[in-house]
């Protein structure tokens, strides 16, 4: 979010980024974000911590995208956005939900967008539901699992049997070495509900090759924070053909000791990209 990037140079030594302040300027970051999108040309795009939607909407329209946005509840200034290419896809119904704390109206509540998209060629008669969501960071795992449960309930009701793709920052670390199959964290909750991680599905196809063992490596002034907390979850009928792996961590650390953000990457999170087939 631009509001967070602007505040980073003025934050305490515990929370400021180590990178050059030039790399946090919106004009610099916007150019790199658009360059990344143009390089991969995704048909569907999900973004979190968005507070410059109007800028992105104008720029992405030139590349053939339409999009939608929903801000978190006040006083938060950022939200989530979904964009789609208008040549293969057309807009259907959408729903936005606030992820509350229990039955309370929650201050700065997280939000999710549920967007139905239709293929221009409707020979199958089926749509696709895409969800962009960002679960709360400043909360315990039980609360994030409650948010995930609310989201799955809403998706099940909204999708009505159509396939689904969830583009999520769950703010919950996924440990690939763990053999615990119980729904003890957000990742395992989604998989227990029948969703699959596109990256792990591809890893299984690639004879145990591992993908995406980190998706964020924030270079705070106080130290580094590395975690695998961003995922592309897919429903059972969606197949995965390829994924874009994250940079080799040793190479990234050598070239950018300040970690993320930096001159090459405009965010403290990395882009996840998957080629999927939807029936």
Short mmCIF file of C-alpha atoms in Angstrom, two decimals:
data_model
loop_
_atom_site.label_atom_id
_atom_site.label_comp_id
_atom_site.label_asym_id
_atom_site.label_seq_id
_atom_site.Cartn_x
_atom_site.Cartn_y
_atom_site.Cartn_z
CA UNK A 1 0.00 0.00 0.00
CA UNK A 2 1.27 3.47 -0.81
CA UNK A 3 0.12 4.73 2.60
CA UNK A 4 2.33 2.11 4.28
CA UNK A 5 5.28 2.76 1.97
CA UNK A 6 5.05 6.50 2.62
CA UNK A 7 5.12 5.95 6.37
CA UNK A 8 8.01 3.46 6.33
CA UNK A 9 10.88 6.02 6.29
CA UNK A 10 9.31 7.77 9.29
CA UNK A 11 8.66 4.64 11.33
CA UNK A 12 10.69 3.49 14.32
CA UNK A 13 13.92 1.59 13.89
CA UNK A 14 11.92 -1.56 14.53
CA UNK A 15 9.53 -1.11 11.60
CA UNK A 16 11.21 0.93 8.88
CA UNK A 17 12.43 -0.73 5.69
CA UNK A 18 16.17 -0.78 5.03
CA UNK A 19 15.87 0.05 1.34
CA UNK A 20 16.57 3.42 -0.23
CA UNK A 21 13.47 5.65 0.22
CA UNK A 22 13.43 6.15 -3.56
CA UNK A 23 12.27 2.53 -3.91
CA UNK A 24 9.22 3.32 -1.76
CA UNK A 25 7.97 6.24 -3.85
CA UNK A 26 4.64 5.43 -5.52
CA UNK A 27 5.84 6.55 -8.94
CA UNK A 28 8.79 4.16 -8.70
CA UNK A 29 6.74 1.28 -7.32
CA UNK A 30 3.87 1.75 -9.78
CA UNK A 31 6.23 1.50 -12.75
CA UNK A 32 7.71 -1.75 -11.41
CA UNK A 33 4.28 -3.22 -10.58
CA UNK A 34 3.02 -2.47 -14.09
CA UNK A 35 6.22 -3.85 -15.61
CA UNK A 36 5.72 -7.11 -13.70
CA UNK A 37 2.11 -7.40 -14.84
CA UNK A 38 2.99 -6.63 -18.45
CA UNK A 39 5.78 -9.22 -18.39
CA UNK A 40 3.49 -12.08 -17.35
CA UNK A 41 0.20 -10.86 -18.93
CA UNK A 42 -2.10 -12.77 -16.56
CA UNK A 43 -5.73 -13.20 -17.54
CA UNK A 44 -6.69 -12.75 -13.88
CA UNK A 45 -4.87 -10.66 -11.30
CA UNK A 46 -5.35 -10.28 -7.54
CA UNK A 47 -3.76 -7.52 -5.45
CA UNK A 48 -3.67 -6.89 -1.70
CA UNK A 49 -2.99 -3.73 0.31
CA UNK A 50 -4.23 -1.56 -2.57
CA UNK A 51 -4.85 2.13 -1.94
CA UNK A 52 -4.10 3.47 -5.42
CA UNK A 53 -6.78 1.55 -7.29
CA UNK A 54 -7.75 4.50 -9.50
CA UNK A 55 -4.18 4.82 -10.77
CA UNK A 56 -3.86 1.11 -11.45
CA UNK A 57 -7.29 0.94 -13.10
CA UNK A 58 -6.35 3.64 -15.60
CA UNK A 59 -2.96 2.11 -16.39
CA UNK A 60 -4.23 -1.46 -16.67
CA UNK A 61 -7.13 -0.42 -18.90
CA UNK A 62 -4.53 0.38 -21.56
CA UNK A 63 -3.49 -3.29 -21.40
CA UNK A 64 -7.05 -4.57 -21.75
CA UNK A 65 -8.02 -5.08 -18.10
CA UNK A 66 -11.10 -4.24 -16.10
CA UNK A 67 -11.16 -4.49 -12.34
CA UNK A 68 -12.97 -4.05 -9.07
CA UNK A 69 -11.87 -2.91 -5.63
CA UNK A 70 -13.10 -2.95 -2.04
CA UNK A 71 -11.50 -1.08 0.83
CA UNK A 72 -11.26 -2.43 4.36
CA UNK A 73 -13.53 -0.83 6.89
CA UNK A 74 -12.41 2.56 8.26
CA UNK A 75 -9.94 3.72 9.47
CA UNK A 76 -7.94 1.42 7.17
CA UNK A 77 -7.02 3.03 3.85
CA UNK A 78 -6.20 -0.03 1.77
CA UNK A 79 -8.13 -3.00 0.41
CA UNK A 80 -8.09 -5.76 -2.20
CA UNK A 81 -8.55 -5.65 -5.97
CA UNK A 82 -9.19 -8.07 -8.80
CA UNK A 83 -8.50 -7.41 -12.48
CA UNK A 84 -9.25 -9.53 -15.53
CA UNK A 85 -8.48 -9.42 -19.25
CA UNK A 86 -11.60 -8.41 -21.14
CA UNK A 87 -10.74 -10.32 -24.33
CA UNK A 88 -11.22 -13.83 -22.88
CA UNK A 89 -13.39 -12.92 -19.89
CA UNK A 90 -16.44 -10.83 -19.06
CA UNK A 91 -17.69 -9.59 -15.72
CA UNK A 92 -20.44 -11.34 -13.80
CA UNK A 93 -21.90 -10.75 -10.37
CA UNK A 94 -19.66 -9.86 -7.45
CA UNK A 95 -19.91 -9.85 -3.70
CA UNK A 96 -17.71 -8.16 -1.10
CA UNK A 97 -17.65 -9.44 2.47
CA UNK A 98 -16.11 -8.06 5.64
CA UNK A 99 -14.35 -10.63 7.78
CA UNK A 100 -15.56 -9.72 11.25
CA UNK A 101 -14.31 -10.63 14.70
CA UNK A 102 -17.05 -12.98 15.85
CA UNK A 103 -20.44 -11.26 15.64
CA UNK A 104 -18.96 -7.82 16.26
CA UNK A 105 -18.71 -5.02 13.73
CA UNK A 106 -14.93 -4.93 13.51
CA UNK A 107 -12.89 -1.76 13.19
CA UNK A 108 -10.64 -1.86 10.09
CA UNK A 109 -12.14 -5.25 9.20
CA UNK A 110 -10.42 -7.22 6.44
CA UNK A 111 -12.35 -7.63 3.21
CA UNK A 112 -12.67 -10.18 0.43
CA UNK A 113 -13.93 -9.73 -3.13
CA UNK A 114 -15.82 -12.62 -4.75
CA UNK A 115 -15.99 -11.98 -8.48
CA UNK A 116 -17.73 -14.24 -10.98
CA UNK A 117 -16.17 -14.20 -14.45
CA UNK A 118 -17.62 -15.69 -17.61
CA UNK A 119 -15.61 -16.92 -20.59
CA UNK A 120 -16.47 -15.03 -23.77
CA UNK A 121 -17.02 -18.45 -25.30
CA UNK A 122 -19.74 -19.80 -23.02
CA UNK A 123 -19.84 -23.25 -24.58
CA UNK A 124 -19.50 -24.88 -21.16
CA UNK A 125 -22.17 -22.70 -19.58
CA UNK A 126 -20.05 -22.43 -16.43
CA UNK A 127 -18.43 -19.43 -14.83
CA UNK A 128 -15.39 -19.06 -12.61
CA UNK A 129 -15.37 -17.40 -9.19
CA UNK A 130 -12.19 -15.51 -8.29
CA UNK A 131 -11.56 -14.32 -4.75
CA UNK A 132 -8.95 -11.80 -3.61
CA UNK A 133 -8.47 -11.76 0.16
CA UNK A 134 -6.02 -10.55 2.78
CA UNK A 135 -6.32 -12.02 6.27
CA UNK A 136 -5.33 -10.05 9.34
CA UNK A 137 -1.67 -9.90 10.34
CA UNK A 138 -2.12 -8.48 13.85
CA UNK A 139 -4.16 -11.42 15.12
CA UNK A 140 -3.66 -14.96 16.35
CA UNK A 141 -4.08 -18.06 14.19
CA UNK A 142 -7.49 -18.85 15.67
CA UNK A 143 -8.86 -15.53 14.42
CA UNK A 144 -7.38 -16.01 10.95
CA UNK A 145 -8.91 -19.48 10.80
CA UNK A 146 -12.26 -17.93 11.73
CA UNK A 147 -11.80 -15.47 8.85
CA UNK A 148 -10.97 -18.36 6.52
CA UNK A 149 -14.10 -20.21 7.66
CA UNK A 150 -16.27 -17.15 6.96
CA UNK A 151 -14.69 -16.88 3.52
CA UNK A 152 -15.21 -20.54 2.61
CA UNK A 153 -18.86 -20.34 3.69
CA UNK A 154 -19.41 -17.25 1.54
CA UNK A 155 -17.60 -18.80 -1.43
CA UNK A 156 -19.61 -22.00 -1.26
CA UNK A 157 -22.84 -20.02 -1.27
CA UNK A 158 -21.75 -17.64 -4.03
CA UNK A 159 -20.04 -20.12 -6.36
CA UNK A 160 -23.02 -22.51 -6.61
CA UNK A 161 -20.80 -25.31 -7.88
CA UNK A 162 -18.61 -23.26 -10.22
CA UNK A 163 -14.84 -23.62 -9.94
CA UNK A 164 -12.97 -21.20 -7.71
CA UNK A 165 -9.55 -19.56 -7.46
CA UNK A 166 -8.51 -17.85 -4.22
CA UNK A 167 -5.68 -15.30 -4.45
CA UNK A 168 -4.68 -14.85 -0.82
CA UNK A 169 -2.25 -13.32 1.60
CA UNK A 170 -3.21 -15.36 4.65
CA UNK A 171 -0.55 -13.90 7.01
CA UNK A 172 0.04 -17.43 8.27
CA UNK A 173 3.28 -19.27 7.61
CA UNK A 174 3.17 -22.53 5.67
CA UNK A 175 5.90 -25.02 6.58
CA UNK A 176 6.53 -27.47 3.73
CA UNK A 177 8.41 -29.82 6.06
CA UNK A 178 5.43 -30.28 8.38
CA UNK A 179 3.62 -33.62 8.23
CA UNK A 180 0.70 -32.45 10.38
CA UNK A 181 -2.48 -33.06 8.39
CA UNK A 182 -4.80 -31.50 10.96
CA UNK A 183 -6.37 -28.11 10.25
CA UNK A 184 -4.03 -26.32 12.65
CA UNK A 185 -3.39 -23.24 10.53
CA UNK A 186 -5.02 -21.32 7.69
CA UNK A 187 -3.22 -23.23 4.94
CA UNK A 188 -4.27 -26.61 6.31
CA UNK A 189 -7.80 -25.30 6.86
CA UNK A 190 -8.18 -24.41 3.18
CA UNK A 191 -6.79 -27.78 2.10
CA UNK A 192 -9.10 -29.59 4.53
CA UNK A 193 -11.99 -27.80 2.79
CA UNK A 194 -10.96 -29.31 -0.54
CA UNK A 195 -8.85 -26.48 -1.98
CA UNK A 196 -5.38 -27.17 -3.32
CA UNK A 197 -2.36 -24.88 -3.45
CA UNK A 198 -1.37 -24.40 -7.09
CA UNK A 199 2.33 -24.38 -6.18
CA UNK A 200 2.21 -27.54 -4.10
CA UNK A 201 0.08 -29.26 -6.74
CA UNK A 202 2.74 -28.45 -9.31
CA UNK A 203 5.48 -29.61 -6.95
CA UNK A 204 3.77 -32.98 -6.67
CA UNK A 205 3.73 -33.24 -10.47
CA UNK A 206 7.41 -32.31 -10.69
CA UNK A 207 8.74 -35.30 -8.76
CA UNK A 208 9.11 -33.67 -5.36
CA UNK A 209 10.59 -30.41 -6.63
CA UNK A 210 9.76 -27.65 -4.14
CA UNK A 211 8.33 -24.31 -5.03
CA UNK A 212 7.79 -21.07 -3.19
CA UNK A 213 9.28 -21.82 0.22
CA UNK A 214 9.01 -18.09 0.86
CA UNK A 215 6.73 -15.43 -0.58
CA UNK A 216 7.78 -12.48 1.56
CA UNK A 217 11.23 -11.45 2.80
CA UNK A 218 10.75 -8.07 4.40
CA UNK A 219 13.94 -6.15 5.09
CA UNK A 220 13.03 -4.26 8.24
CA UNK A 221 15.56 -2.03 9.97
CA UNK A 222 15.37 -4.37 12.96
CA UNK A 223 15.98 -7.51 10.89
CA UNK A 224 14.47 -9.79 8.25
CA UNK A 225 11.07 -11.44 8.17
CA UNK A 226 10.77 -14.40 5.80
CA UNK A 227 7.56 -16.40 5.44
CA UNK A 228 5.47 -18.39 2.98
CA UNK A 229 2.11 -16.72 3.52
CA UNK A 230 0.79 -15.99 0.00
CA UNK A 231 -1.03 -18.67 -1.96
CA UNK A 232 -3.07 -19.43 -5.06
CA UNK A 233 -5.73 -21.87 -3.90
CA UNK A 234 -7.76 -23.73 -6.52
CA UNK A 235 -10.87 -25.89 -6.33
CA UNK A 236 -10.77 -29.55 -7.28
CA UNK A 237 -11.76 -29.16 -10.93
CA UNK A 238 -8.98 -26.67 -11.77
CA UNK A 239 -5.72 -28.11 -13.13
CA UNK A 240 -2.25 -26.54 -12.91
CA UNK A 241 0.14 -26.54 -15.88
CA UNK A 242 2.98 -24.34 -14.61
CA UNK A 243 3.97 -21.92 -11.85
CA UNK A 244 6.55 -19.16 -11.56
CA UNK A 245 9.03 -19.92 -8.80
CA UNK A 246 10.35 -17.20 -6.50
CA UNK A 247 13.96 -16.02 -6.79
CA UNK A 248 16.68 -18.19 -5.32
CA UNK A 249 17.07 -16.87 -1.75
CA UNK A 250 20.87 -17.00 -1.77
CA UNK A 251 21.07 -15.07 -5.03
CA UNK A 252 18.54 -12.49 -3.82
CA UNK A 253 20.39 -12.00 -0.52
CA UNK A 254 23.70 -11.54 -2.31
CA UNK A 255 22.36 -8.98 -4.78
CA UNK A 256 20.00 -7.20 -2.38
CA UNK A 257 21.24 -7.46 1.23
CA UNK A 258 18.47 -5.05 2.21
CA UNK A 259 16.01 -7.76 1.06
CA UNK A 260 12.51 -6.54 0.06
CA UNK A 261 11.47 -4.03 -1.14
CA UNK A 262 14.51 -3.10 -3.22
CA UNK A 263 15.52 -1.75 -6.62
CA UNK A 264 14.16 -4.83 -8.43
CA UNK A 265 11.07 -5.64 -6.36
CA UNK A 266 8.50 -2.98 -5.43
CA UNK A 267 6.96 -4.88 -2.50
CA UNK A 268 8.06 -6.93 0.47
CA UNK A 269 5.99 -9.74 -1.12
CA UNK A 270 6.83 -11.51 -4.37
CA UNK A 271 4.55 -12.19 -7.33
CA UNK A 272 2.97 -15.62 -7.62
CA UNK A 273 1.93 -16.69 -11.11
CA UNK A 274 0.24 -19.93 -12.21
CA UNK A 275 -1.02 -21.26 -15.53
CA UNK A 276 -4.26 -23.10 -14.81
CA UNK A 277 -6.88 -24.91 -16.84
CA UNK A 278 -10.52 -24.39 -15.91
CA UNK A 279 -13.07 -26.87 -17.32
#
